[in-house]
């Protein structure tokens, strides 16, 4: 999606450790108009799927997930990174390693919100090593639901997550596919 690529070039920052910082429009301050356009594009790509729910992980996936769920007219469910007092009933859970935070989280979703037979569209802001997606897929499988597809705002193609998830048989659509980030601050997109 050319619009997203232009925004990444304009406002993205490359940090040490292959981190692409897009805090001023995607995951700290949210450009709501851009989120609406991302939602529209993911709807166009998956409109023929029988999506019953959108699933993401807190917290950065929520804005994109909301835009997608709104466009499909279905609920947005997000996996919490820790069990809290308001999620005390039965839960589906998975262990997820965070590349950005360099630590493991147990993510949980209440069994009330994903049901057997649901058609789940997974949404996230970034795809790097694929750990968050693997955890979300595991939760969908625990619920005996089905992954209809995976929507990623920004994929870092030089990391292996996209290949691993696609090779496992899942359809992954990324709106901006970063092929390379250079030491001098250039961002090169996959064509």
CSV table of N, CA, C and O in Angstrom, one decimal, residues 1 25-26 30-44 51 54-56 60-77 121 123-124 151 153 175:
chain,number,residue,atom,x,y,z
A,1,UNK,N,0.9,-1.2,0.0
A,1,UNK,CA,0.0,0.0,0.0
A,1,UNK,C,0.9,1.2,0.0
A,1,UNK,O,1.6,1.5,1.0
A,25,UNK,N,2.4,7.5,14.3
A,25,UNK,CA,1.2,7.3,13.5
A,25,UNK,C,0.5,5.9,13.6
A,25,UNK,O,-0.6,5.7,13.3
A,26,UNK,N,1.3,5.0,14.2
A,26,UNK,CA,0.7,3.6,14.3
A,26,UNK,C,0.6,3.0,15.7
A,26,UNK,O,-0.4,2.4,16.0
A,30,UNK,N,-1.9,7.6,17.2
A,30,UNK,CA,-2.6,6.9,16.1
A,30,UNK,C,-3.2,7.9,15.1
A,30,UNK,O,-3.9,8.8,15.5
A,31,UNK,N,-2.8,7.7,13.8
A,31,UNK,CA,-3.5,8.5,12.7
A,31,UNK,C,-4.7,7.7,12.4
A,31,UNK,O,-4.7,6.7,11.7
A,32,UNK,N,-5.9,8.2,12.9
A,32,UNK,CA,-7.1,7.5,12.7
A,32,UNK,C,-7.6,7.4,11.3
A,32,UNK,O,-8.2,6.4,10.8
A,33,UNK,N,-7.3,8.4,10.5
A,33,UNK,CA,-7.6,8.4,9.1
A,33,UNK,C,-6.8,7.3,8.3
A,33,UNK,O,-7.4,6.6,7.5
A,34,UNK,N,-5.6,7.2,8.7
A,34,UNK,CA,-4.7,6.1,8.1
A,34,UNK,C,-5.3,4.8,8.5
A,34,UNK,O,-5.3,3.9,7.7
A,35,UNK,N,-5.7,4.6,9.8
A,35,UNK,CA,-6.2,3.3,10.3
A,35,UNK,C,-7.4,3.0,9.5
A,35,UNK,O,-7.6,1.8,9.1
A,36,UNK,N,-8.3,3.9,9.2
A,36,UNK,CA,-9.5,3.7,8.4
A,36,UNK,C,-9.1,3.2,7.0
A,36,UNK,O,-9.8,2.2,6.5
A,37,UNK,N,-8.1,3.7,6.4
A,37,UNK,CA,-7.7,3.3,5.1
A,37,UNK,C,-7.1,1.9,5.1
A,37,UNK,O,-7.3,1.1,4.2
A,38,UNK,N,-6.4,1.6,6.2
A,38,UNK,CA,-5.8,0.2,6.4
A,38,UNK,C,-7.0,-0.8,6.5
A,38,UNK,O,-7.0,-1.8,5.9
A,39,UNK,N,-8.0,-0.4,7.3
A,39,UNK,CA,-9.2,-1.3,7.4
A,39,UNK,C,-9.9,-1.5,6.1
A,39,UNK,O,-10.3,-2.6,5.8
A,40,UNK,N,-10.0,-0.5,5.3
A,40,UNK,CA,-10.6,-0.6,4.0
A,40,UNK,C,-9.8,-1.5,3.1
A,40,UNK,O,-10.4,-2.4,2.4
A,41,UNK,N,-8.5,-1.4,3.1
A,41,UNK,CA,-7.7,-2.3,2.3
A,41,UNK,C,-7.7,-3.7,2.7
A,41,UNK,O,-7.9,-4.6,1.9
A,42,UNK,N,-7.7,-4.0,4.0
A,42,UNK,CA,-7.8,-5.4,4.5
A,42,UNK,C,-9.2,-5.9,4.2
A,42,UNK,O,-9.3,-7.1,3.8
A,43,UNK,N,-10.2,-5.1,4.3
A,43,UNK,CA,-11.5,-5.6,3.9
A,43,UNK,C,-11.6,-6.0,2.4
A,43,UNK,O,-12.1,-7.0,2.0
A,44,UNK,N,-11.0,-5.1,1.6
A,44,UNK,CA,-10.9,-5.5,0.1
A,44,UNK,C,-10.3,-6.8,-0.1
A,44,UNK,O,-10.7,-7.6,-0.9
A,51,UNK,N,-15.6,-14.0,7.7
A,51,UNK,CA,-15.0,-13.5,9.0
A,51,UNK,C,-16.1,-13.3,10.0
A,51,UNK,O,-17.1,-12.6,9.7
A,54,UNK,N,-12.4,-10.6,14.6
A,54,UNK,CA,-11.0,-10.2,14.3
A,54,UNK,C,-10.3,-10.4,15.6
A,54,UNK,O,-10.8,-10.0,16.7
A,55,UNK,N,-9.1,-10.9,15.6
A,55,UNK,CA,-8.2,-11.2,16.8
A,55,UNK,C,-6.9,-10.5,16.6
A,55,UNK,O,-6.3,-10.5,15.5
A,56,UNK,N,-6.5,-9.8,17.7
A,56,UNK,CA,-5.2,-9.1,17.7
A,56,UNK,C,-4.6,-9.3,19.1
A,56,UNK,O,-5.1,-10.1,19.9
A,60,UNK,N,-0.4,-2.7,20.6
A,60,UNK,CA,-0.3,-2.0,19.3
A,60,UNK,C,-1.1,-2.5,18.2
A,60,UNK,O,-1.4,-1.8,17.2
A,61,UNK,N,-1.6,-3.7,18.3
A,61,UNK,CA,-2.5,-4.3,17.2
A,61,UNK,C,-3.9,-3.8,17.3
A,61,UNK,O,-4.7,-3.9,16.4
A,62,UNK,N,-4.3,-3.2,18.4
A,62,UNK,CA,-5.7,-2.8,18.7
A,62,UNK,C,-6.2,-1.8,17.7
A,62,UNK,O,-7.3,-1.9,17.2
A,63,UNK,N,-5.4,-0.8,17.4
A,63,UNK,CA,-5.9,0.3,16.5
A,63,UNK,C,-6.2,-0.3,15.1
A,63,UNK,O,-7.2,0.0,14.5
A,64,UNK,N,-5.3,-1.1,14.5
A,64,UNK,CA,-5.5,-1.6,13.2
A,64,UNK,C,-6.6,-2.7,13.3
A,64,UNK,O,-7.5,-2.7,12.4
A,65,UNK,N,-6.6,-3.5,14.3
A,65,UNK,CA,-7.7,-4.5,14.5
A,65,UNK,C,-9.1,-3.8,14.6
A,65,UNK,O,-10.0,-4.3,14.0
A,66,UNK,N,-9.2,-2.7,15.3
A,66,UNK,CA,-10.4,-2.0,15.3
A,66,UNK,C,-10.9,-1.6,14.0
A,66,UNK,O,-12.1,-1.7,13.6
A,67,UNK,N,-10.0,-1.0,13.2
A,67,UNK,CA,-10.4,-0.5,11.8
A,67,UNK,C,-10.9,-1.7,11.0
A,67,UNK,O,-11.8,-1.5,10.2
A,68,UNK,N,-10.2,-2.8,11.1
A,68,UNK,CA,-10.6,-4.0,10.3
A,68,UNK,C,-11.9,-4.5,10.8
A,68,UNK,O,-12.8,-4.8,10.0
A,69,UNK,N,-12.1,-4.7,12.1
A,69,UNK,CA,-13.3,-5.2,12.6
A,69,UNK,C,-14.5,-4.3,12.3
A,69,UNK,O,-15.6,-4.8,11.9
A,70,UNK,N,-14.3,-3.0,12.4
A,70,UNK,CA,-15.4,-2.1,12.0
A,70,UNK,C,-15.8,-2.2,10.6
A,70,UNK,O,-17.0,-2.2,10.3
A,71,UNK,N,-14.9,-2.4,9.7
A,71,UNK,CA,-15.2,-2.5,8.3
A,71,UNK,C,-16.0,-3.8,8.0
A,71,UNK,O,-16.9,-3.8,7.2
A,72,UNK,N,-15.6,-4.9,8.7
A,72,UNK,CA,-16.3,-6.2,8.6
A,72,UNK,C,-17.6,-6.2,9.3
A,72,UNK,O,-18.4,-7.1,9.1
A,73,UNK,N,-17.8,-5.3,10.3
A,73,UNK,CA,-19.0,-5.3,11.1
A,73,UNK,C,-19.0,-6.5,12.1
A,73,UNK,O,-20.1,-7.1,12.4
A,74,UNK,N,-17.8,-6.9,12.6
A,74,UNK,CA,-17.7,-8.0,13.5
A,74,UNK,C,-17.0,-7.6,14.8
A,74,UNK,O,-16.3,-6.5,14.8
A,75,UNK,N,-17.0,-8.3,15.9
A,75,UNK,CA,-16.3,-8.0,17.1
A,75,UNK,C,-14.8,-8.1,16.9
A,75,UNK,O,-14.3,-8.9,16.2
A,76,UNK,N,-14.1,-7.2,17.7
A,76,UNK,CA,-12.7,-7.3,17.8
A,76,UNK,C,-12.3,-7.9,19.2
A,76,UNK,O,-12.9,-7.4,20.2
A,77,UNK,N,-11.5,-8.9,19.1
A,77,UNK,CA,-11.1,-9.6,20.4
A,77,UNK,C,-9.6,-9.3,20.4
A,77,UNK,O,-8.9,-9.5,19.4
A,121,UNK,N,-10.0,-13.6,11.6
A,121,UNK,CA,-9.1,-12.8,10.9
A,121,UNK,C,-8.1,-12.2,11.9
A,121,UNK,O,-8.5,-11.4,12.8
A,123,UNK,N,-5.0,-9.9,13.1
A,123,UNK,CA,-4.5,-8.6,12.6
A,123,UNK,C,-3.4,-8.2,13.6
A,123,UNK,O,-3.5,-8.4,14.8
A,124,UNK,N,-2.3,-7.6,13.0
A,124,UNK,CA,-1.3,-7.1,13.9
A,124,UNK,C,-0.6,-5.9,13.2
A,124,UNK,O,-0.6,-5.8,12.0
A,151,UNK,N,-3.7,-10.3,8.6
A,151,UNK,CA,-3.5,-9.0,8.1
A,151,UNK,C,-2.4,-8.3,8.9
A,151,UNK,O,-2.4,-8.2,10.2
A,153,UNK,N,0.1,-4.8,9.1
A,153,UNK,CA,0.3,-3.5,8.6
A,153,UNK,C,1.7,-3.4,8.0
A,153,UNK,O,1.9,-3.1,6.8
A,175,UNK,N,0.6,-4.8,4.2
A,175,UNK,CA,0.4,-3.6,3.4
A,175,UNK,C,1.7,-2.9,3.1
A,175,UNK,O,1.7,-2.1,2.1
